[in-house]
Coordinates of C-alpha atoms in Angstrom, one line a residue:
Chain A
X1 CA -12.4 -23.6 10.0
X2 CA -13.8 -24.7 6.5
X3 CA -13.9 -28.2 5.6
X4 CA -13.3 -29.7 2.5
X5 CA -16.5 -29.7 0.5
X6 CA -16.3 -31.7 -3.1
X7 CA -18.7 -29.5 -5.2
X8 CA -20.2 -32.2 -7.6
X9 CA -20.7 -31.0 -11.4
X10 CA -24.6 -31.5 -11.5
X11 CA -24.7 -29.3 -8.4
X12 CA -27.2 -26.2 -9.2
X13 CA -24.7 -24.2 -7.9
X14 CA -21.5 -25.7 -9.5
X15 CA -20.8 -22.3 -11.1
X16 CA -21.1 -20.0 -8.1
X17 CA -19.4 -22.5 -5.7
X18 CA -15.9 -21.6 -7.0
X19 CA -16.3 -18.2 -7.6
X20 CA -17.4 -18.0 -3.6
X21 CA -14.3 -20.0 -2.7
X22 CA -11.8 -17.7 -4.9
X23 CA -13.3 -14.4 -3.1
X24 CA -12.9 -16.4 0.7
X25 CA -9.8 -16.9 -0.2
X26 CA -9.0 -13.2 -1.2
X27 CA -10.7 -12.4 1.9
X28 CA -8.5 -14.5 4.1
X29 CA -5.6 -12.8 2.1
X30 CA -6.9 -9.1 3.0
X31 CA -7.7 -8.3 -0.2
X32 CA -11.8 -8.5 0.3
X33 CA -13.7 -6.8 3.6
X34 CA -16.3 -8.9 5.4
X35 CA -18.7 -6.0 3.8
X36 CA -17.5 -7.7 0.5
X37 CA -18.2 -10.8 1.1
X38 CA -22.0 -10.0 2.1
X39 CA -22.4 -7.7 -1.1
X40 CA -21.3 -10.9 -2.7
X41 CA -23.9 -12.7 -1.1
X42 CA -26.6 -10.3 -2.0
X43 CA -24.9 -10.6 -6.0
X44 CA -25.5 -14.5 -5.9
X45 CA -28.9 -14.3 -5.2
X46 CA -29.7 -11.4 -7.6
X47 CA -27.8 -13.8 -10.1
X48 CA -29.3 -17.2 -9.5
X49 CA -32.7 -14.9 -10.0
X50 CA -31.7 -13.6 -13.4
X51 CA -30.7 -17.2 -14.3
X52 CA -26.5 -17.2 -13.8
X53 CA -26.4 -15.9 -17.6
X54 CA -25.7 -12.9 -19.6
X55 CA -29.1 -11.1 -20.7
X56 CA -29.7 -9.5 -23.7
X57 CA -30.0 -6.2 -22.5
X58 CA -27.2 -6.7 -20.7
X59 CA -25.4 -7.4 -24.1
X60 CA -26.7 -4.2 -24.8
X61 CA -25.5 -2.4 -22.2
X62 CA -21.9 -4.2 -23.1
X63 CA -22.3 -2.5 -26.6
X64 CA -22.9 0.7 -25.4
X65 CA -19.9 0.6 -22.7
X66 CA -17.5 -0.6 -25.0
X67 CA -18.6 2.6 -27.4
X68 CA -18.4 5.0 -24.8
X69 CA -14.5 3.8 -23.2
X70 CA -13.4 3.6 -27.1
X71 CA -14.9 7.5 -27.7
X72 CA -13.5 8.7 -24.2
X73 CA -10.2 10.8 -24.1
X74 CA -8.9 9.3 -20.0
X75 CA -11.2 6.2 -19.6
X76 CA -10.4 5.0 -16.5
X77 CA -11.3 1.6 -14.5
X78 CA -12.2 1.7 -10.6
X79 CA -11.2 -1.3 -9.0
X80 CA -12.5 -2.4 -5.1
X81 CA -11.5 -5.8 -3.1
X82 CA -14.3 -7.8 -5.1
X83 CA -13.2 -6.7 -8.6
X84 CA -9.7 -7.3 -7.6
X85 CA -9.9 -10.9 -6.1
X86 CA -12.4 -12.1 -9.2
X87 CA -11.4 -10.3 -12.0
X88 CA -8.0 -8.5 -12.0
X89 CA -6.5 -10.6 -14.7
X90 CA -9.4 -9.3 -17.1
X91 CA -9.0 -5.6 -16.0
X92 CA -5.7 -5.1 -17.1
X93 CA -6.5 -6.9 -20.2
X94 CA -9.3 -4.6 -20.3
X95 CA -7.2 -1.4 -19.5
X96 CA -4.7 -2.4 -22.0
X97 CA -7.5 -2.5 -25.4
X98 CA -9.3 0.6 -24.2
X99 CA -5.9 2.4 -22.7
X100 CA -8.0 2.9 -19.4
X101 CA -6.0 3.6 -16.2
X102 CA -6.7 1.5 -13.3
X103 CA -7.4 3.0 -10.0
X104 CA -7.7 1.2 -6.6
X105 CA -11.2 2.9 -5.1
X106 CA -12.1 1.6 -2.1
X107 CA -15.1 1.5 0.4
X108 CA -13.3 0.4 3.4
X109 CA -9.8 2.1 2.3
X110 CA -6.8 1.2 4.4
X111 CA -2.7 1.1 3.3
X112 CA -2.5 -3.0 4.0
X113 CA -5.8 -3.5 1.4
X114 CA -4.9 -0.6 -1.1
X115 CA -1.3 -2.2 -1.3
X116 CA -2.6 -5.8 -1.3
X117 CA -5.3 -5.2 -4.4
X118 CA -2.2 -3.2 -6.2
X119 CA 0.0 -6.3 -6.1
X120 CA -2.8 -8.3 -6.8
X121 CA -3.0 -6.1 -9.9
X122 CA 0.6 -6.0 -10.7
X123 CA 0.6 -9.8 -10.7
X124 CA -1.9 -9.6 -13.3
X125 CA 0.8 -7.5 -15.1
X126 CA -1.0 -4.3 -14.8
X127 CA 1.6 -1.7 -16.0
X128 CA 0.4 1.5 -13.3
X129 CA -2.1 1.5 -10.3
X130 CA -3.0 5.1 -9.5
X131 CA -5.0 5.8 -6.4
X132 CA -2.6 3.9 -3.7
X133 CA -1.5 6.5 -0.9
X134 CA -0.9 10.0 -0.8
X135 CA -1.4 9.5 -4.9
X136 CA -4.9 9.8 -4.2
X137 CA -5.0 13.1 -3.0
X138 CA -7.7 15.0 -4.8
X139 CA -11.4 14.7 -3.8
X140 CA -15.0 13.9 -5.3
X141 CA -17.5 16.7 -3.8
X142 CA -20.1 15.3 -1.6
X143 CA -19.1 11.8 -0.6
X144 CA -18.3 10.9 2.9
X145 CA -14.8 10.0 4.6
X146 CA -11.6 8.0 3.2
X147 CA -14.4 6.5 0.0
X148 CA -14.0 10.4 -1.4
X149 CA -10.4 10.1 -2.3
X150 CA -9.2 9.5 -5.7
X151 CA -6.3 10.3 -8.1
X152 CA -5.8 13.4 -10.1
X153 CA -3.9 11.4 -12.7
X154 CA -7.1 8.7 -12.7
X155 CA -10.6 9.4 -11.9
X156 CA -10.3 13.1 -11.0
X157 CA -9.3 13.8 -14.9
X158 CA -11.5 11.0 -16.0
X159 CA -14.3 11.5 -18.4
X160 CA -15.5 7.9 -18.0
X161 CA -15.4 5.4 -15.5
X162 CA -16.1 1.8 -15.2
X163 CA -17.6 1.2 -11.8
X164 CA -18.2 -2.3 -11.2
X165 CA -19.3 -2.8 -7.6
X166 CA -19.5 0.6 -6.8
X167 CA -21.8 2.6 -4.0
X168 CA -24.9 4.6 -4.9
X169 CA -23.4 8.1 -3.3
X170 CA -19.9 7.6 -5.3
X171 CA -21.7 6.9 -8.6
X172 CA -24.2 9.5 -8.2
X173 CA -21.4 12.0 -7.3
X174 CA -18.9 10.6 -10.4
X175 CA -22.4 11.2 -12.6
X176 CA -22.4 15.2 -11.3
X177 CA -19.2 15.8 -11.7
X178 CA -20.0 15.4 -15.5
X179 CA -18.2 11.7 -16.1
X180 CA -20.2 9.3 -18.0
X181 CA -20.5 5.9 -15.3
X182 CA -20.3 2.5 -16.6
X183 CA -21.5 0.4 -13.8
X184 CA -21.4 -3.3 -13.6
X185 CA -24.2 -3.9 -10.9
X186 CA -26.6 -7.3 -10.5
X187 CA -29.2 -5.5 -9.0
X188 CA -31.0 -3.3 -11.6
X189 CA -33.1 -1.3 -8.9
X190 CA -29.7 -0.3 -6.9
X191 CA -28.5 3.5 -6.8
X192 CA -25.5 2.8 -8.3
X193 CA -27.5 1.2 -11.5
X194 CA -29.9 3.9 -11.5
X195 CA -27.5 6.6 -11.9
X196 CA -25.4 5.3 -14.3
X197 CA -24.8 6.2 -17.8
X198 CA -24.4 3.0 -18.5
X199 CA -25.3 0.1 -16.1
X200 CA -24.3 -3.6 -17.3
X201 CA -27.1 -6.0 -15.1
X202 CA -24.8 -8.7 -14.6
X203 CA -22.2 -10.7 -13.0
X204 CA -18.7 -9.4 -13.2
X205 CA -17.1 -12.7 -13.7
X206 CA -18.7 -12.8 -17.0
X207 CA -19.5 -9.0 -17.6
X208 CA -15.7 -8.4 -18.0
X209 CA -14.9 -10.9 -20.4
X210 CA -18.1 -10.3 -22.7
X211 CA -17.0 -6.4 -22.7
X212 CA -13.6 -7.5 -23.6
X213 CA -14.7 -9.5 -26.7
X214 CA -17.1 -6.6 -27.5
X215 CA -14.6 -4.1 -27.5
X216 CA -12.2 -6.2 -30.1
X217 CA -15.3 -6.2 -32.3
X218 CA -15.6 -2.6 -31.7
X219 CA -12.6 -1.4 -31.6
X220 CA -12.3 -0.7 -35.8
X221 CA -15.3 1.2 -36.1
X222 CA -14.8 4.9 -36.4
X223 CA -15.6 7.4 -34.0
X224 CA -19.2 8.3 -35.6
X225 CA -20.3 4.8 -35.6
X226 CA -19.5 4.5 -32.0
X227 CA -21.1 7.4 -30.9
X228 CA -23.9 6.4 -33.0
X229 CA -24.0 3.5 -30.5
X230 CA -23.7 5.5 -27.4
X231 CA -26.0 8.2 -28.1
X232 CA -29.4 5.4 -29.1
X233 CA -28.9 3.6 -25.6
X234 CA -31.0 3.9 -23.6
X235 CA -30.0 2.7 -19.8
X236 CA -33.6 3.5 -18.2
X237 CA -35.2 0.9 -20.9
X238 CA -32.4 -1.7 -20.7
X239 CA -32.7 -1.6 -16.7
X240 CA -36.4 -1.7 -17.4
X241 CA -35.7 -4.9 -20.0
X242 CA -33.6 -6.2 -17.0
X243 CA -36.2 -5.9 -14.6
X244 CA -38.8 -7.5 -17.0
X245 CA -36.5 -10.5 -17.4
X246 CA -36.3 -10.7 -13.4
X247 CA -40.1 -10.8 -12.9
X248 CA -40.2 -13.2 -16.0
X249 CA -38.0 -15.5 -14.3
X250 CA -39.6 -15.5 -11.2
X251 CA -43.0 -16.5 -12.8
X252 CA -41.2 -19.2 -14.5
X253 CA -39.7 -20.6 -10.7
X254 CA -43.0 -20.1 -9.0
X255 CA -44.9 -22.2 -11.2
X256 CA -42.2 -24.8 -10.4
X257 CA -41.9 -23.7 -6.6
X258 CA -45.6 -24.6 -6.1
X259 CA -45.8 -27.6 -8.0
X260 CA -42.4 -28.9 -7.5
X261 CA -41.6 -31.1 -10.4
X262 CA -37.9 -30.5 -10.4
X263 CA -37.1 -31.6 -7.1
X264 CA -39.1 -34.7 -6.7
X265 CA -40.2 -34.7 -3.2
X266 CA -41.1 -37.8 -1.7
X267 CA -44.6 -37.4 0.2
X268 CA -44.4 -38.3 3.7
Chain B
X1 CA -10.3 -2.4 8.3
X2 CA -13.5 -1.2 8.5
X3 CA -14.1 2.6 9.0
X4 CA -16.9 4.5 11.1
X5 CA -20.2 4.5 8.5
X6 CA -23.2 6.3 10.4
X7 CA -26.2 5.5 9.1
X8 CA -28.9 8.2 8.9
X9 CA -32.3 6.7 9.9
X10 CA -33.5 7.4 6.7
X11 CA -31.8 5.9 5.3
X12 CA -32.8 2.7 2.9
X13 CA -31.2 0.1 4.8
X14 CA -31.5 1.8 7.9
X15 CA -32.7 -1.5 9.4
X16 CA -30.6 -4.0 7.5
X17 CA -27.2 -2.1 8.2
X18 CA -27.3 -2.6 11.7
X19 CA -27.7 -6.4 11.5
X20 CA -25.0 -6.8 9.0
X21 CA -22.5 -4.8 11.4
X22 CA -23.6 -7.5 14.6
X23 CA -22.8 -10.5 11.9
X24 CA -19.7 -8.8 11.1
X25 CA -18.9 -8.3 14.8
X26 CA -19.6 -11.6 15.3
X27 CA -17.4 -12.6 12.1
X28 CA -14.6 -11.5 13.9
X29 CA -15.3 -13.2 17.0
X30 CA -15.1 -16.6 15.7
X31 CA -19.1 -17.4 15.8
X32 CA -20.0 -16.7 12.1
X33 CA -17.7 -17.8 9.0
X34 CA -17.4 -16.4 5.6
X35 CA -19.8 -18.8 4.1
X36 CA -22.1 -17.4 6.9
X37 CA -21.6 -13.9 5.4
X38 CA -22.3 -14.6 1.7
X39 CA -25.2 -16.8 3.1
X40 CA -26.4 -13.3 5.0
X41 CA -26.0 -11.0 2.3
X42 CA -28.0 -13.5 0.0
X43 CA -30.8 -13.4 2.5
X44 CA -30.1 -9.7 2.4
X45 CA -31.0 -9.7 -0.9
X46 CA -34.4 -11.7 -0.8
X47 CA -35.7 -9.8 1.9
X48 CA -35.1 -6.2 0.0
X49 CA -37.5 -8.3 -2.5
X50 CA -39.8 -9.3 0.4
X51 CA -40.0 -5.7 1.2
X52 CA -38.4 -6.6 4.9
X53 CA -41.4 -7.3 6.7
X54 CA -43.3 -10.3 7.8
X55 CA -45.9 -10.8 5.0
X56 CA -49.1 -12.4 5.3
X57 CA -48.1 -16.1 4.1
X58 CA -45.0 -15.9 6.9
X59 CA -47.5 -15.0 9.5
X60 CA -49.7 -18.4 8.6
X61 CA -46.9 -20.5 8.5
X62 CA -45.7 -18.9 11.9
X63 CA -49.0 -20.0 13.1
X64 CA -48.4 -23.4 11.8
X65 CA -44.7 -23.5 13.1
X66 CA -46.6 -22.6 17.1
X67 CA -48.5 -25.4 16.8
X68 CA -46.0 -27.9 15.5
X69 CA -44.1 -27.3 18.2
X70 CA -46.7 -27.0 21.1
X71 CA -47.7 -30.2 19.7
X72 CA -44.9 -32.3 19.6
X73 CA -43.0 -34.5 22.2
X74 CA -39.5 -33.6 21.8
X75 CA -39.0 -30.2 19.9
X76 CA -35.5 -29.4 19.3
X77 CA -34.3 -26.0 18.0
X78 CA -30.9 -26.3 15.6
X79 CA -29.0 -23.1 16.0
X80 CA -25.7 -22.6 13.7
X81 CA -23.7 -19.8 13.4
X82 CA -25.6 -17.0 12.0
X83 CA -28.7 -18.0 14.1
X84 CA -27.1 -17.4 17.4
X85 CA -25.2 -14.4 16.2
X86 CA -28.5 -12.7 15.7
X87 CA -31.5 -14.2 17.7
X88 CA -29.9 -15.6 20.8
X89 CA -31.7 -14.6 23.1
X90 CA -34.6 -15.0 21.7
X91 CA -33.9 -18.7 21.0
X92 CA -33.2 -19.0 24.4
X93 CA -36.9 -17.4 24.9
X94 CA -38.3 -19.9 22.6
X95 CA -37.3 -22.7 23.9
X96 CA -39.0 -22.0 27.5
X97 CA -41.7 -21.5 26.0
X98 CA -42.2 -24.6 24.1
X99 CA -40.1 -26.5 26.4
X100 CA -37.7 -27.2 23.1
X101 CA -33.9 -28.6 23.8
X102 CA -31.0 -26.4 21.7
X103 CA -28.6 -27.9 19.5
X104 CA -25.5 -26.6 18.3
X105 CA -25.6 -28.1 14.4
X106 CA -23.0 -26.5 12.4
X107 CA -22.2 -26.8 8.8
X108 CA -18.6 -25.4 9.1
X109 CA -18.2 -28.1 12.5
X110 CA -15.5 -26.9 14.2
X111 CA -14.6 -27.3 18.3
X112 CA -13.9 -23.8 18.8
X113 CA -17.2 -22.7 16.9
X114 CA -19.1 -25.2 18.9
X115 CA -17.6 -23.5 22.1
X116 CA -17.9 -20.6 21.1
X117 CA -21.7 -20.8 20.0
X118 CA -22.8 -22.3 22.8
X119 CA -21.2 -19.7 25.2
X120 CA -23.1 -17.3 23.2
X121 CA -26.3 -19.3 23.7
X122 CA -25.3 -19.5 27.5
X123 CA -24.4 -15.9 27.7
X124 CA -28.6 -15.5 26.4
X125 CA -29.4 -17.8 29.5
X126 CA -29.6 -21.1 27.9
X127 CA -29.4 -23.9 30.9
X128 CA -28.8 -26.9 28.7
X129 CA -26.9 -26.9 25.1
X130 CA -26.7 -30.4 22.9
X131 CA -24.6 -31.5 20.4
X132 CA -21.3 -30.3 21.4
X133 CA -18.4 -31.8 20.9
X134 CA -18.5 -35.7 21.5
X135 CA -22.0 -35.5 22.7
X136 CA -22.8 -35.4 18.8
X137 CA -22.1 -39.1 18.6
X138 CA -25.3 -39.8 16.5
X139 CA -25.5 -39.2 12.8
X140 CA -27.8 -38.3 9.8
X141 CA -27.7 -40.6 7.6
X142 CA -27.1 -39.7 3.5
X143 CA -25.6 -36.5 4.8
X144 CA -21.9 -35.8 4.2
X145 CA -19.1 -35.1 6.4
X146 CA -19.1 -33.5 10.0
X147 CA -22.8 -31.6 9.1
X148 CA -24.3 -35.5 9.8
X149 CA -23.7 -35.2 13.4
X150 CA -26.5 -34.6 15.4
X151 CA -26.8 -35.5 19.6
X152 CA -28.7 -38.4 20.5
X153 CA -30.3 -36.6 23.6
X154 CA -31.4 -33.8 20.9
X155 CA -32.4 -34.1 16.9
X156 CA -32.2 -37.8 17.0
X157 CA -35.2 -38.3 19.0
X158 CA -36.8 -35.1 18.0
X159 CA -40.2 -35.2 16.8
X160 CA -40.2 -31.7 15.4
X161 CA -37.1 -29.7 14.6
X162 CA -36.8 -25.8 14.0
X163 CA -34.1 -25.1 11.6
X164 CA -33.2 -21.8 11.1
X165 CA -31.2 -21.0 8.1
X166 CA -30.6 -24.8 7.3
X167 CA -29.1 -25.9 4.0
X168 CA -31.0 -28.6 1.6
X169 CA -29.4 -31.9 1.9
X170 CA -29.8 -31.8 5.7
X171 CA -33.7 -30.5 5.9
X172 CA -34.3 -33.6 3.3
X173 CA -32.7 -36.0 5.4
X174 CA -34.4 -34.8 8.5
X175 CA -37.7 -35.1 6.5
X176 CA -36.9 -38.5 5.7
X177 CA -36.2 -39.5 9.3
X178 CA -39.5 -38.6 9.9
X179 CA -39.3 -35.2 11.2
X180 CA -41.5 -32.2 11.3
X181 CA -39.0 -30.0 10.1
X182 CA -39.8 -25.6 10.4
X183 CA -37.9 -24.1 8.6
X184 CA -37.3 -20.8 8.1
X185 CA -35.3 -19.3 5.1
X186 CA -36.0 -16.5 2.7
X187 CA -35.5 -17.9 -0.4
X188 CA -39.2 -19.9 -0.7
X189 CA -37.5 -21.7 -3.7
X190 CA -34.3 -23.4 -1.8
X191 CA -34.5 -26.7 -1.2
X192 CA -35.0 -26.5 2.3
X193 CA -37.9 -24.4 2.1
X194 CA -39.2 -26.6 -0.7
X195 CA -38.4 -29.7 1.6
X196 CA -39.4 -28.4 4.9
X197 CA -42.8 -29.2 6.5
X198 CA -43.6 -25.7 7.5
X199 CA -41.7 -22.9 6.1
X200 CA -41.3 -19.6 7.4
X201 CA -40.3 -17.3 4.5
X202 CA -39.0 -14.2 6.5
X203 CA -35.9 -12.7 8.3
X204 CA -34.5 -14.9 11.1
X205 CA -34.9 -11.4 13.4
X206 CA -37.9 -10.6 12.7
X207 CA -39.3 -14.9 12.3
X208 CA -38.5 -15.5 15.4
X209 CA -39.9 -12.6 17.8
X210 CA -42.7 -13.3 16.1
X211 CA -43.3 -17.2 16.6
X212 CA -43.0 -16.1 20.1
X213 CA -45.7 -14.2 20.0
X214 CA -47.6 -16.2 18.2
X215 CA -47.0 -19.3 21.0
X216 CA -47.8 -17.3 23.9
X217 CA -51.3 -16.6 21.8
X218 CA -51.5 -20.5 20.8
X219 CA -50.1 -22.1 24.5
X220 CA -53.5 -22.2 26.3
X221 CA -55.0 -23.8 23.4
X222 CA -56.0 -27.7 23.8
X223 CA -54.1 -30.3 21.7
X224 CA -57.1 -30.9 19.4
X225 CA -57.3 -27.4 18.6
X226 CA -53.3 -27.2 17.7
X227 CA -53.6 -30.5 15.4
X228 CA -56.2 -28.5 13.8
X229 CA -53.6 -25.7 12.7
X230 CA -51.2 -28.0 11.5
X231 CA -53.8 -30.3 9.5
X232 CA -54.9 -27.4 7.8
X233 CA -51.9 -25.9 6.9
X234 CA -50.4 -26.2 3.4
X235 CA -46.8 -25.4 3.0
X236 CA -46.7 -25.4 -0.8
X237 CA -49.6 -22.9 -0.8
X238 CA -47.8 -21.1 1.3
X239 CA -44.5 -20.9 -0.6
X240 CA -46.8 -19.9 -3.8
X241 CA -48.2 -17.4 -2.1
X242 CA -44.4 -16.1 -0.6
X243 CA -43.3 -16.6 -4.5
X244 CA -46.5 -14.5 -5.7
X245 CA -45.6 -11.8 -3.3
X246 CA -42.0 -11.1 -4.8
X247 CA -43.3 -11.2 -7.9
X248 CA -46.1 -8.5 -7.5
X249 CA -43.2 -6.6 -5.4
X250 CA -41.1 -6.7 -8.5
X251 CA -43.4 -5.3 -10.2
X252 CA -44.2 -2.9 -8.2
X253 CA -40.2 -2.0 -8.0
X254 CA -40.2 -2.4 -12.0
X255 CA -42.4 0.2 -12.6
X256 CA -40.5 3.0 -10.7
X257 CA -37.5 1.2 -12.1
X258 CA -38.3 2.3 -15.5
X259 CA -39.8 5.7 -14.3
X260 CA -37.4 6.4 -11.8
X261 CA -39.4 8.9 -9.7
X262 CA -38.3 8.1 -6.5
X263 CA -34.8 8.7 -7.3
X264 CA -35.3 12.1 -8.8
X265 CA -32.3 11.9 -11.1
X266 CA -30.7 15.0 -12.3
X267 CA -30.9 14.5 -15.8
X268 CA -28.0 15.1 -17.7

């Protein structure tokens, strides 16, 4: 169905290219919904707006998630089809500094995909994947069908989570049932980034890695210092620096997009 | 795979969800590929931005589009994939009206999606659909790959072409045979839309309704009065004014980012 399409290095999109090939790929494999591959969609352009690069606020809100899994007694990592296919590699390596479980949360649950994105884990050398089966047998209050469903050993017990990817409803409802939320989410006026304790504006494939060398920075400061960090952050101004940096962006590729000079049009 | 999800009218996306479940329908049924659902969910994206509705610079350009086409010779409309998952019937409408010829131009060229997409086209009452299969014996030139081939009975000899959700490389090419390309893409700082000679920044399903419209307004006009709607209109102005309107959106969407009031958060 696809043909082979060389992706040359110069290409504006020579970043995002691969990263959209890896998740068809998952997707062919079961591991990624054709929802995911549309939220995906709506991710690239929300990323080629902010500029394909890690923000300072979003450096900020790094900080202040890496403070808040190091402070947490059962920090715990949610992991969907997306986050899976991109970045499973990272999570555990992620689950293994902070000692966060992982849990397999899925949107559009079914056996085949929760067993699929375990394995995918596993191969990743993930050590326990709670949330697969009957294991996820407790409830979040509130949210509709099979999405409710987590584990009392993961999220249930949790007193944070990292959400990358997640829905508005399931972060608002993690939020009330008193967990701090650390959501990785592209889109700064979403829900799920609204409701978060925490909300990291950018794209997973480089959020994850940036929160892993955070943390080993972190990771020998003492408690006080860390909460110190956690309790001056503020997410409504870092989504509001976010947003700033969106609009600034813009302005910068309108004044381009009217007068062209990067792409050199020949006049007819 | 995918579970039940009813969508109460109010909510957000009440309009956008239903659209994404006919692509994904149409996913399955061979018409649209993956790359045609990232492509949707970035257009997804941009017209959250937009605010979903046709805005005031879409409406000009739709008026520019009419005339383009009631003016030329040998209008040809280029459907792929997502275009006649979504809109049909309504390019079948189109084209009687403007007496256009459809093409089947895919990016992901395939025989079964060729077949497939033009039994979709046939299904909406089409009597006559080009480039299939060997009748695509002409070619684009500076165009890579199977995307080059066009029908010599269609885009060849076209004077004016309607592209809707086209990539870059083949609106330039098109230009530089010497085409009137329309366009019509969301993103008013692709390439196509920056390449295009009338660009129609808005929603395929709510673009082309509208240019429908707008012909049956423009068909009794006489040719001089047409020529006078395309010699007036400036596509550039038209993308700055698209590009102005995300950013005054943004804005708009920044400020009760930072303020939050329509969320009504519970604060912790």
């Amino acid at each position: 169905m696809t043909e082979e399409i060389k992706i040359p290095e110069e290409h504006p999109r020579a970043e995002s290219l691969p990263i959209r090939e890896k998740l068809i790929k998952h997707f062919k494999s079961g591991d990624v919904t054709s929802a995911g591959l549309i939220a995906h969609g709506r991710g690239e352009a929300l990323d080629y707006i902010l500029g394909e690069k890690t923000t300072q606020p979003a450096l900020k809100a790094t900080k202040a998630a890496a403070a808040t899994l190091l402070t947490a007694k059962h920090p715990v990592i949610s992991v969907n089809g997306n986050t899976a296919a991109l970045t499973s590699k990272d999570i555990v390596k992620l689950s293994k500094i902070t000692r966060a479980k992982i849990e397999v949360n899925l949107f559009h649950r079914s056996s085949e995909r929760e067993i699929a994105i375990k394995k995918l884990l596993e191969e990743a050398e993930a050590t326990e994947v709670l949330g697969i089966g009957e294991a996820a047998s407790a409830r979040i209050p509130e949210v509709g069908s099979e999405r409710r469903r987590i584990d009392p050993k993961g999220i249930l017990i949790a007193d944070a989570v990292l959400v990358p990817l997640e829905d508005g409803d399931r972060t608002e409802a993690l939020v009330r049932m008193g967990k701090k939320v650390i959501a990785i989410d592209l889109n700064p006026l979403s829900r799920t980034a609204q409701f978060a304790t925490v909300t990291i504006v950018d794209n997973i494939v480089r959020a994850i890695p940036t929160l892993i060398k955070v943390l080993n920075k972190l990771k020998t400061k003492n408690k006080k210092e860390l909460e110190n960090i956690t309790s001056t952050f503020d997410n409504k101004k870092a989504l509001g620096e976010a947003i700033d940096i969106i609009h600034r962006r813009l302005s910068k590729l309108a004044e381009r997009g009217v007068y062209l000079p990067i792409l050199e049009v020949e006049e007819p």
